[in-house]
Amino acid sequence: IAGPSSLDMARAFRSIRADPLSFLTEVTERYGDVVSFPVPGPPALLVSDPDGARQVLQTSARHWGKQTVQYAALARVTGPGLLASSEPTWLEHRRLAAPAFHHQRLLAVGHQVGAAADAAVSGLRGAGPGTPMDVAALTHRIGLDAVGRALFSTDLSGHAQRLLDATSEAATLVVRLGRSVLPTATWAPTPTNVRLRATRRRLAAISADLIAERRRRGAHGDDLLGLLLASGLSDTQISDELVTMVIAGHETVAAALAWTLMLLAEDQPAQDRVRAELAGHDGPVSLLGHRETLPWTRAVVDEALRLYPPAWALSRRSTRDDVVAGHPVPAGTLVIVSPWLVHRRAETWADPLAFRPQRFLGAGATLPGYLPFGQGPRLCIGREFALGEMVVVLSRLLTAYRVDVPHGWSRPRPEAQVAVHPRGGMPLLVSPLA
Ligand code: HEM
């Protein structure tokens, strides 16, 4: 299997760390759908062929685990929460958390997500025509607020700054640990380890406050926090799951919404069509069923997640010999699947870099080569919630405001952190509708 040499990698070292998306794009353009990296021991492969991706994530998922640097880094920050954990803990916790994301529950909490969006949108009142604004900061607040209200039945506003600071520090550390070349002993007093311990303590203190507050109010309920508290898990385990949900659930949606607003600001006819569709919609927008009730708005969200998938790299390690995209690989092989690359593959998508929501109109639930939420048993547990939240937030924002790009516009660079963020924020112009 072809791929860059050790010398190429050494030469590109700085740019790989600074901008992994460009590096992965370049090697895929150069070597094709399966790229081999020069590492000692079992192979490390970048797989962008949709069938190969499906096999690793879905068909042969039982033999591909999460014992990778990426998830080890995450686990050092979040503890073994749902996203980073492995069997048997993973399955037990997934079953515990699942009812918080069932359809009935999502229908019941739609108004909470709407309230989170309204709270942020009401902050725009008084904005004049063409007010410059970092919409990424706005969507961040909404993302956090929605998780708090809908999943923890908690108003996080009292904790918001603490949480945003601690989770953004946590995200920085996950990225730093995931990209470190040499594994360092976890006990060594390196600057990263010292920061890590401090961040874990801060996150644990916030979780402890949330848990204590909830116990005071009465622990039971159908929301995620209620389920966790009733489950018999220890407070540390509950805290790990809370931190996981906050990190996995707000950064991703916030980034996805910022990119969606950018694409709509660049394409006014597409934005007008969202507004026209919303004007014809009866009653409040719920979290489910948009493919039927608001097909264009939903297609906009699907297409934005194709072009800017927040989860840009998924990693797995094989537990036995297998064949991937026609190549036999030994046990211990590392595979990286990058939704970013798969979604921009010219063999799968016509005119892949163009924003064309119509490609999703009338499309079924799954298109081959489309995996913003992963695939198979480890599919995102928050998928329906996130899609619903995105449509609800767009509905609240775009019925009251128009977004435009400023004069002399150039797109912010995508920055691969825990999610793909717009580097330096998303500076758009917001105007109230008459
Ligand atoms: C898993 C993406 C929103 C919680 C995943 C995975 C992806 C993903 C790709 C699979 C990771 C893998 O296979 O290695 C996204 C995107 C989102 C989003 C793009 C928003 C647009 C959310 C939300 C929550 C959430 C809102 C919770 C509130 C989780 C959890 C997992 C997960 C707990 C691990 C599931 C498991 O392994 O059982 N997400 N996610 N995500 N996501 Fe999301």
PDB file of N, CA, C and O in Angstrom, residues 262-329:
ATOM      1  N   MET A 262     -22.643  30.169   7.588  1.00  0.00           N
ATOM      2  CA  MET A 262     -21.734  30.719   6.582  1.00  0.00           C
ATOM      3  C   MET A 262     -22.201  30.347   5.170  1.00  0.00           C
ATOM      4  O   MET A 262     -22.270  31.193   4.273  1.00  0.00           O
ATOM      5  N   LEU A 263     -22.537  29.070   4.984  1.00  0.00           N
ATOM      6  CA  LEU A 263     -22.946  28.619   3.639  1.00  0.00           C
ATOM      7  C   LEU A 263     -24.222  29.344   3.210  1.00  0.00           C
ATOM      8  O   LEU A 263     -24.378  29.716   2.035  1.00  0.00           O
ATOM      9  N   LEU A 264     -25.122  29.583   4.159  1.00  0.00           N
ATOM     10  CA  LEU A 264     -26.364  30.294   3.824  1.00  0.00           C
ATOM     11  C   LEU A 264     -26.123  31.783   3.600  1.00  0.00           C
ATOM     12  O   LEU A 264     -26.816  32.415   2.799  1.00  0.00           O
ATOM     13  N   ALA A 265     -25.144  32.346   4.299  1.00  0.00           N
ATOM     14  CA  ALA A 265     -24.816  33.762   4.091  1.00  0.00           C
ATOM     15  C   ALA A 265     -24.218  33.956   2.691  1.00  0.00           C
ATOM     16  O   ALA A 265     -24.423  34.976   2.041  1.00  0.00           O
ATOM     17  N   GLU A 266     -23.498  32.932   2.237  1.00  0.00           N
ATOM     18  CA  GLU A 266     -22.894  33.014   0.896  1.00  0.00           C
ATOM     19  C   GLU A 266     -23.916  32.756  -0.209  1.00  0.00           C
ATOM     20  O   GLU A 266     -23.680  33.098  -1.357  1.00  0.00           O
ATOM     21  N   ASP A 267     -25.009  32.110   0.135  1.00  0.00           N
ATOM     22  CA  ASP A 267     -25.972  31.681  -0.875  1.00  0.00           C
ATOM     23  C   ASP A 267     -27.366  32.204  -0.482  1.00  0.00           C
ATOM     24  O   ASP A 267     -28.166  31.492   0.131  1.00  0.00           O
ATOM     25  N   GLN A 268     -27.637  33.475  -0.832  1.00  0.00           N
ATOM     26  CA  GLN A 268     -28.890  34.095  -0.384  1.00  0.00           C
ATOM     27  C   GLN A 268     -30.135  33.375  -0.910  1.00  0.00           C
ATOM     28  O   GLN A 268     -31.107  33.239  -0.167  1.00  0.00           O
ATOM     29  N   PRO A 269     -30.149  32.895  -2.184  1.00  0.00           N
ATOM     30  CA  PRO A 269     -31.353  32.172  -2.619  1.00  0.00           C
ATOM     31  C   PRO A 269     -31.635  30.948  -1.739  1.00  0.00           C
ATOM     32  O   PRO A 269     -32.792  30.668  -1.397  1.00  0.00           O
ATOM     33  N   ALA A 270     -30.575  30.237  -1.330  1.00  0.00           N
ATOM     34  CA  ALA A 270     -30.780  29.063  -0.457  1.00  0.00           C
ATOM     35  C   ALA A 270     -31.331  29.522   0.891  1.00  0.00           C
ATOM     36  O   ALA A 270     -32.207  28.873   1.476  1.00  0.00           O
ATOM     37  N   GLN A 271     -30.820  30.663   1.380  1.00  0.00           N
ATOM     38  CA  GLN A 271     -31.298  31.185   2.672  1.00  0.00           C
ATOM     39  C   GLN A 271     -32.767  31.629   2.568  1.00  0.00           C
ATOM     40  O   GLN A 271     -33.585  31.339   3.453  1.00  0.00           O
ATOM     41  N   ASP A 272     -33.105  32.320   1.460  1.00  0.00           N
ATOM     42  CA  ASP A 272     -34.504  32.751   1.273  1.00  0.00           C
ATOM     43  C   ASP A 272     -35.441  31.546   1.217  1.00  0.00           C
ATOM     44  O   ASP A 272     -36.563  31.593   1.722  1.00  0.00           O
ATOM     45  N   ARG A 273     -34.932  30.479   0.602  1.00  0.00           N
ATOM     46  CA  ARG A 273     -35.780  29.281   0.490  1.00  0.00           C
ATOM     47  C   ARG A 273     -36.026  28.649   1.869  1.00  0.00           C
ATOM     48  O   ARG A 273     -37.121  28.140   2.126  1.00  0.00           O
ATOM     49  N   VAL A 274     -35.035  28.704   2.744  1.00  0.00           N
ATOM     50  CA  VAL A 274     -35.247  28.228   4.129  1.00  0.00           C
ATOM     51  C   VAL A 274     -36.356  29.054   4.769  1.00  0.00           C
ATOM     52  O   VAL A 274     -37.295  28.522   5.379  1.00  0.00           O
ATOM     53  N   ARG A 275     -36.254  30.371   4.596  1.00  0.00           N
ATOM     54  CA  ARG A 275     -37.222  31.275   5.236  1.00  0.00           C
ATOM     55  C   ARG A 275     -38.627  31.033   4.682  1.00  0.00           C
ATOM     56  O   ARG A 275     -39.607  31.003   5.431  1.00  0.00           O
ATOM     57  N   ALA A 276     -38.709  30.860   3.362  1.00  0.00           N
ATOM     58  CA  ALA A 276     -40.024  30.630   2.739  1.00  0.00           C
ATOM     59  C   ALA A 276     -40.611  29.321   3.276  1.00  0.00           C
ATOM     60  O   ALA A 276     -41.809  29.242   3.591  1.00  0.00           O
ATOM     61  N   GLU A 277     -39.770  28.306   3.420  1.00  0.00           N
ATOM     62  CA  GLU A 277     -40.272  27.026   3.915  1.00  0.00           C
ATOM     63  C   GLU A 277     -40.766  27.164   5.360  1.00  0.00           C
ATOM     64  O   GLU A 277     -41.815  26.645   5.724  1.00  0.00           O
ATOM     65  N   LEU A 278     -39.992  27.916   6.153  1.00  0.00           N
ATOM     66  CA  LEU A 278     -40.382  28.097   7.560  1.00  0.00           C
ATOM     67  C   LEU A 278     -41.690  28.882   7.660  1.00  0.00           C
ATOM     68  O   LEU A 278     -42.525  28.613   8.528  1.00  0.00           O
ATOM     69  N   ALA A 279     -41.893  29.845   6.743  1.00  0.00           N
ATOM     70  CA  ALA A 279     -43.116  30.665   6.773  1.00  0.00           C
ATOM     71  C   ALA A 279     -44.339  29.785   6.524  1.00  0.00           C
ATOM     72  O   ALA A 279     -45.430  30.066   7.027  1.00  0.00           O
ATOM     73  N   GLY A 280     -44.165  28.695   5.768  1.00  0.00           N
ATOM     74  CA  GLY A 280     -45.285  27.816   5.474  1.00  0.00           C
ATOM     75  C   GLY A 280     -45.476  26.720   6.506  1.00  0.00           C
ATOM     76  O   GLY A 280     -46.341  25.861   6.359  1.00  0.00           O
ATOM     77  N   HIS A 281     -44.645  26.731   7.546  1.00  0.00           N
ATOM     78  CA  HIS A 281     -44.700  25.655   8.547  1.00  0.00           C
ATOM     79  C   HIS A 281     -45.679  26.019   9.661  1.00  0.00           C
ATOM     80  O   HIS A 281     -45.638  27.127  10.179  1.00  0.00           O
ATOM     81  N   ASP A 282     -46.551  25.059  10.013  1.00  0.00           N
ATOM     82  CA  ASP A 282     -47.545  25.326  11.065  1.00  0.00           C
ATOM     83  C   ASP A 282     -46.971  25.007  12.434  1.00  0.00           C
ATOM     84  O   ASP A 282     -46.451  23.908  12.631  1.00  0.00           O
ATOM     85  N   GLY A 283     -47.091  25.923  13.364  1.00  0.00           N
ATOM     86  CA  GLY A 283     -46.730  25.633  14.755  1.00  0.00           C
ATOM     87  C   GLY A 283     -45.230  25.583  14.968  1.00  0.00           C
ATOM     88  O   GLY A 283     -44.450  25.757  14.037  1.00  0.00           O
ATOM     89  N   PRO A 284     -44.844  25.334  16.233  1.00  0.00           N
ATOM     90  CA  PRO A 284     -43.409  25.319  16.550  1.00  0.00           C
ATOM     91  C   PRO A 284     -42.703  24.129  15.876  1.00  0.00           C
ATOM     92  O   PRO A 284     -43.317  23.079  15.678  1.00  0.00           O
ATOM     93  N   VAL A 285     -41.448  24.333  15.531  1.00  0.00           N
ATOM     94  CA  VAL A 285     -40.670  23.277  14.872  1.00  0.00           C
ATOM     95  C   VAL A 285     -40.204  22.278  15.937  1.00  0.00           C
ATOM     96  O   VAL A 285     -39.624  22.673  16.942  1.00  0.00           O
ATOM     97  N   SER A 286     -40.482  20.999  15.722  1.00  0.00           N
ATOM     98  CA  SER A 286     -40.069  20.000  16.717  1.00  0.00           C
ATOM     99  C   SER A 286     -38.672  19.485  16.366  1.00  0.00           C
ATOM    100  O   SER A 286     -38.066  19.922  15.396  1.00  0.00           O
ATOM    101  N   LEU A 287     -38.171  18.536  17.160  1.00  0.00           N
ATOM    102  CA  LEU A 287     -36.815  18.026  16.896  1.00  0.00           C
ATOM    103  C   LEU A 287     -36.796  16.926  15.841  1.00  0.00           C
ATOM    104  O   LEU A 287     -35.732  16.533  15.387  1.00  0.00           O
ATOM    105  N   LEU A 288     -37.959  16.422  15.441  1.00  0.00           N
ATOM    106  CA  LEU A 288     -37.975  15.248  14.542  1.00  0.00           C
ATOM    107  C   LEU A 288     -38.828  15.498  13.293  1.00  0.00           C
ATOM    108  O   LEU A 288     -39.618  16.441  13.237  1.00  0.00           O
ATOM    109  N   GLY A 289     -38.626  14.629  12.316  1.00  0.00           N
ATOM    110  CA  GLY A 289     -39.519  14.591  11.150  1.00  0.00           C
ATOM    111  C   GLY A 289     -39.292  15.672  10.110  1.00  0.00           C
ATOM    112  O   GLY A 289     -40.148  15.920   9.262  1.00  0.00           O
ATOM    113  N   HIS A 290     -38.114  16.302  10.117  1.00  0.00           N
ATOM    114  CA  HIS A 290     -37.919  17.434   9.193  1.00  0.00           C
ATOM    115  C   HIS A 290     -37.806  17.029   7.741  1.00  0.00           C
ATOM    116  O   HIS A 290     -38.030  17.850   6.860  1.00  0.00           O
ATOM    117  N   ARG A 291     -37.395  15.777   7.498  1.00  0.00           N
ATOM    118  CA  ARG A 291     -37.275  15.379   6.097  1.00  0.00           C
ATOM    119  C   ARG A 291     -38.639  15.516   5.404  1.00  0.00           C
ATOM    120  O   ARG A 291     -38.720  15.805   4.217  1.00  0.00           O
ATOM    121  N   GLU A 292     -39.721  15.339   6.175  1.00  0.00           N
ATOM    122  CA  GLU A 292     -41.062  15.512   5.605  1.00  0.00           C
ATOM    123  C   GLU A 292     -41.571  16.936   5.781  1.00  0.00           C
ATOM    124  O   GLU A 292     -42.144  17.515   4.868  1.00  0.00           O
ATOM    125  N   THR A 293     -41.367  17.524   6.975  1.00  0.00           N
ATOM    126  CA  THR A 293     -42.020  18.804   7.250  1.00  0.00           C
ATOM    127  C   THR A 293     -41.226  20.006   6.732  1.00  0.00           C
ATOM    128  O   THR A 293     -41.812  21.015   6.348  1.00  0.00           O
ATOM    129  N   LEU A 294     -39.899  19.915   6.746  1.00  0.00           N
ATOM    130  CA  LEU A 294     -39.057  21.036   6.296  1.00  0.00           C
ATOM    131  C   LEU A 294     -37.920  20.486   5.437  1.00  0.00           C
ATOM    132  O   LEU A 294     -36.736  20.583   5.804  1.00  0.00           O
ATOM    133  N   PRO A 295     -38.290  19.883   4.282  1.00  0.00           N
ATOM    134  CA  PRO A 295     -37.254  19.134   3.530  1.00  0.00           C
ATOM    135  C   PRO A 295     -36.068  19.988   3.086  1.00  0.00           C
ATOM    136  O   PRO A 295     -34.928  19.510   3.117  1.00  0.00           O
ATOM    137  N   TRP A 296     -36.310  21.247   2.710  1.00  0.00           N
ATOM    138  CA  TRP A 296     -35.181  22.067   2.230  1.00  0.00           C
ATOM    139  C   TRP A 296     -34.241  22.418   3.385  1.00  0.00           C
ATOM    140  O   TRP A 296     -33.016  22.304   3.279  1.00  0.00           O
ATOM    141  N   THR A 297     -34.833  22.826   4.508  1.00  0.00           N
ATOM    142  CA  THR A 297     -34.004  23.194   5.664  1.00  0.00           C
ATOM    143  C   THR A 297     -33.172  21.996   6.118  1.00  0.00           C
ATOM    144  O   THR A 297     -31.978  22.115   6.405  1.00  0.00           O
ATOM    145  N   ARG A 298     -33.804  20.838   6.132  1.00  0.00           N
ATOM    146  CA  ARG A 298     -33.082  19.631   6.528  1.00  0.00           C
ATOM    147  C   ARG A 298     -31.967  19.306   5.512  1.00  0.00           C
ATOM    148  O   ARG A 298     -30.860  18.915   5.887  1.00  0.00           O
ATOM    149  N   ALA A 299     -32.270  19.517   4.212  1.00  0.00           N
ATOM    150  CA  ALA A 299     -31.251  19.243   3.188  1.00  0.00           C
ATOM    151  C   ALA A 299     -30.070  20.211   3.343  1.00  0.00           C
ATOM    152  O   ALA A 299     -28.912  19.838   3.118  1.00  0.00           O
ATOM    153  N   VAL A 300     -30.352  21.452   3.747  1.00  0.00           N
ATOM    154  CA  VAL A 300     -29.283  22.426   4.001  1.00  0.00           C
ATOM    155  C   VAL A 300     -28.370  21.904   5.121  1.00  0.00           C
ATOM    156  O   VAL A 300     -27.139  21.941   5.025  1.00  0.00           O
ATOM    157  N   VAL A 301     -28.993  21.396   6.181  1.00  0.00           N
ATOM    158  CA  VAL A 301     -28.226  20.870   7.314  1.00  0.00           C
ATOM    159  C   VAL A 301     -27.396  19.656   6.878  1.00  0.00           C
ATOM    160  O   VAL A 301     -26.199  19.555   7.169  1.00  0.00           O
ATOM    161  N   ASP A 302     -28.021  18.756   6.127  1.00  0.00           N
ATOM    162  CA  ASP A 302     -27.294  17.563   5.653  1.00  0.00           C
ATOM    163  C   ASP A 302     -26.091  17.975   4.803  1.00  0.00           C
ATOM    164  O   ASP A 302     -25.002  17.410   4.942  1.00  0.00           O
ATOM    165  N   GLU A 303     -26.313  18.937   3.917  1.00  0.00           N
ATOM    166  CA  GLU A 303     -25.242  19.333   3.005  1.00  0.00           C
ATOM    167  C   GLU A 303     -24.120  20.072   3.751  1.00  0.00           C
ATOM    168  O   GLU A 303     -22.935  19.897   3.444  1.00  0.00           O
ATOM    169  N   ALA A 304     -24.503  20.876   4.752  1.00  0.00           N
ATOM    170  CA  ALA A 304     -23.476  21.565   5.548  1.00  0.00           C
ATOM    171  C   ALA A 304     -22.629  20.537   6.308  1.00  0.00           C
ATOM    172  O   ALA A 304     -21.406  20.674   6.410  1.00  0.00           O
ATOM    173  N   LEU A 305     -23.283  19.483   6.801  1.00  0.00           N
ATOM    174  CA  LEU A 305     -22.541  18.435   7.518  1.00  0.00           C
ATOM    175  C   LEU A 305     -21.701  17.590   6.564  1.00  0.00           C
ATOM    176  O   LEU A 305     -20.749  16.940   6.974  1.00  0.00           O
ATOM    177  N   ARG A 306     -22.054  17.589   5.291  1.00  0.00           N
ATOM    178  CA  ARG A 306     -21.194  16.904   4.309  1.00  0.00           C
ATOM    179  C   ARG A 306     -19.919  17.727   4.097  1.00  0.00           C
ATOM    180  O   ARG A 306     -18.812  17.218   4.161  1.00  0.00           O
ATOM    181  N   LEU A 307     -20.097  19.022   3.864  1.00  0.00           N
ATOM    182  CA  LEU A 307     -18.928  19.857   3.552  1.00  0.00           C
ATOM    183  C   LEU A 307     -18.058  20.130   4.774  1.00  0.00           C
ATOM    184  O   LEU A 307     -16.845  20.234   4.667  1.00  0.00           O
ATOM    185  N   TYR A 308     -18.685  20.277   5.922  1.00  0.00           N
ATOM    186  CA  TYR A 308     -17.939  20.593   7.148  1.00  0.00           C
ATOM    187  C   TYR A 308     -18.322  19.622   8.271  1.00  0.00           C
ATOM    188  O   TYR A 308     -18.944  20.017   9.255  1.00  0.00           O
ATOM    189  N   PRO A 309     -17.964  18.343   8.115  1.00  0.00           N
ATOM    190  CA  PRO A 309     -18.306  17.387   9.183  1.00  0.00           C
ATOM    191  C   PRO A 309     -17.474  17.690  10.431  1.00  0.00           C
ATOM    192  O   PRO A 309     -16.239  17.636  10.368  1.00  0.00           O
ATOM    193  N   PRO A 310     -18.110  18.028  11.553  1.00  0.00           N
ATOM    194  CA  PRO A 310     -17.324  18.399  12.738  1.00  0.00           C
ATOM    195  C   PRO A 310     -16.370  17.298  13.182  1.00  0.00           C
ATOM    196  O   PRO A 310     -15.241  17.564  13.560  1.00  0.00           O
ATOM    197  N   ALA A 311     -16.842  16.023  13.135  1.00  0.00           N
ATOM    198  CA  ALA A 311     -15.961  14.910  13.545  1.00  0.00           C
ATOM    199  C   ALA A 311     -15.138  14.537  12.319  1.00  0.00           C
ATOM    200  O   ALA A 311     -15.599  13.803  11.451  1.00  0.00           O
ATOM    201  N   TRP A 312     -13.936  15.062  12.239  1.00  0.00           N
ATOM    202  CA  TRP A 312     -13.170  14.972  10.990  1.00  0.00           C
ATOM    203  C   TRP A 312     -12.342  13.700  10.896  1.00  0.00           C
ATOM    204  O   TRP A 312     -11.917  13.321   9.816  1.00  0.00           O
ATOM    205  N   ALA A 313     -12.100  12.994  12.019  1.00  0.00           N
ATOM    206  CA  ALA A 313     -11.318  11.758  11.953  1.00  0.00           C
ATOM    207  C   ALA A 313     -11.837  10.766  12.991  1.00  0.00           C
ATOM    208  O   ALA A 313     -12.030  11.113  14.152  1.00  0.00           O
ATOM    209  N   LEU A 314     -12.070   9.545  12.554  1.00  0.00           N
ATOM    210  CA  LEU A 314     -12.477   8.462  13.447  1.00  0.00           C
ATOM    211  C   LEU A 314     -11.390   7.395  13.367  1.00  0.00           C
ATOM    212  O   LEU A 314     -10.892   7.124  12.272  1.00  0.00           O
ATOM    213  N   SER A 315     -11.030   6.825  14.488  1.00  0.00           N
ATOM    214  CA  SER A 315      -9.947   5.846  14.433  1.00  0.00           C
ATOM    215  C   SER A 315     -10.368   4.516  15.068  1.00  0.00           C
ATOM    216  O   SER A 315     -11.197   4.492  15.982  1.00  0.00           O
ATOM    217  N   ARG A 316      -9.809   3.444  14.530  1.00  0.00           N
ATOM    218  CA  ARG A 316     -10.078   2.108  15.057  1.00  0.00           C
ATOM    219  C   ARG A 316      -8.808   1.263  14.968  1.00  0.00           C
ATOM    220  O   ARG A 316      -7.958   1.492  14.111  1.00  0.00           O
ATOM    221  N   ARG A 317      -8.719   0.243  15.856  1.00  0.00           N
ATOM    222  CA  ARG A 317      -7.597  -0.694  15.774  1.00  0.00           C
ATOM    223  C   ARG A 317      -8.166  -2.109  15.690  1.00  0.00           C
ATOM    224  O   ARG A 317      -9.106  -2.443  16.421  1.00  0.00           O
ATOM    225  N   SER A 318      -7.588  -2.921  14.780  1.00  0.00           N
ATOM    226  CA  SER A 318      -8.156  -4.257  14.581  1.00  0.00           C
ATOM    227  C   SER A 318      -7.680  -5.206  15.677  1.00  0.00           C
ATOM    228  O   SER A 318      -6.550  -5.112  16.150  1.00  0.00           O
ATOM    229  N   THR A 319      -8.586  -6.098  16.060  1.00  0.00           N
ATOM    230  CA  THR A 319      -8.228  -7.076  17.086  1.00  0.00           C
ATOM    231  C   THR A 319      -7.888  -8.426  16.449  1.00  0.00           C
ATOM    232  O   THR A 319      -7.557  -9.375  17.134  1.00  0.00           O
ATOM    233  N   ARG A 320      -8.030  -8.521  15.114  1.00  0.00           N
ATOM    234  CA  ARG A 320      -7.616  -9.760  14.428  1.00  0.00           C
ATOM    235  C   ARG A 320      -7.285  -9.440  12.967  1.00  0.00           C
ATOM    236  O   ARG A 320      -7.591  -8.325  12.491  1.00  0.00           O
ATOM    237  N   ASP A 321      -6.678 -10.385  12.260  1.00  0.00           N
ATOM    238  CA  ASP A 321      -6.357 -10.148  10.849  1.00  0.00           C
ATOM    239  C   ASP A 321      -7.656  -9.875  10.083  1.00  0.00           C
ATOM    240  O   ASP A 321      -8.707 -10.427  10.408  1.00  0.00           O
ATOM    241  N   ASP A 322      -7.580  -9.010   9.079  1.00  0.00           N
ATOM    242  CA  ASP A 322      -8.790  -8.681   8.308  1.00  0.00           C
ATOM    243  C   ASP A 322      -8.363  -8.268   6.898  1.00  0.00           C
ATOM    244  O   ASP A 322      -7.159  -8.198   6.596  1.00  0.00           O
ATOM    245  N   VAL A 323      -9.330  -7.995   6.037  1.00  0.00           N
ATOM    246  CA  VAL A 323      -9.035  -7.469   4.702  1.00  0.00           C
ATOM    247  C   VAL A 323      -9.780  -6.144   4.587  1.00  0.00           C
ATOM    248  O   VAL A 323     -10.986  -6.097   4.800  1.00  0.00           O
ATOM    249  N   VAL A 324      -9.052  -5.043   4.317  1.00  0.00           N
ATOM    250  CA  VAL A 324      -9.687  -3.722   4.231  1.00  0.00           C
ATOM    251  C   VAL A 324      -9.482  -3.161   2.834  1.00  0.00           C
ATOM    252  O   VAL A 324      -8.350  -3.043   2.369  1.00  0.00           O
ATOM    253  N   ALA A 325     -10.595  -2.831   2.176  1.00  0.00           N
ATOM    254  CA  ALA A 325     -10.567  -2.297   0.817  1.00  0.00           C
ATOM    255  C   ALA A 325      -9.637  -3.145  -0.067  1.00  0.00           C
ATOM    256  O   ALA A 325      -8.827  -2.622  -0.831  1.00  0.00           O
ATOM    257  N   GLY A 326      -9.746  -4.467   0.094  1.00  0.00           N
ATOM    258  CA  GLY A 326      -8.974  -5.387  -0.745  1.00  0.00           C
ATOM    259  C   GLY A 326      -7.567  -5.677  -0.242  1.00  0.00           C
ATOM    260  O   GLY A 326      -6.861  -6.493  -0.828  1.00  0.00           O
ATOM    261  N   HIS A 327      -7.144  -5.045   0.849  1.00  0.00           N
ATOM    262  CA  HIS A 327      -5.781  -5.259   1.345  1.00  0.00           C
ATOM    263  C   HIS A 327      -5.812  -6.087   2.629  1.00  0.00           C
ATOM    264  O   HIS A 327      -6.450  -5.687   3.604  1.00  0.00           O
ATOM    265  N   PRO A 328      -5.109  -7.232   2.637  1.00  0.00           N
ATOM    266  CA  PRO A 328      -5.035  -7.992   3.904  1.00  0.00           C
ATOM    267  C   PRO A 328      -4.242  -7.193   4.941  1.00  0.00           C
ATOM    268  O   PRO A 328      -3.194  -6.631   4.603  1.00  0.00           O
ATOM    269  N   VAL A 329      -4.765  -7.096   6.167  1.00  0.00           N
ATOM    270  CA  VAL A 329      -4.044  -6.361   7.223  1.00  0.00           C
ATOM    271  C   VAL A 329      -3.997  -7.205   8.493  1.00  0.00           C
ATOM    272  O   VAL A 329      -4.947  -7.925   8.787  1.00  0.00           O
TER     273      VAL A 329
END
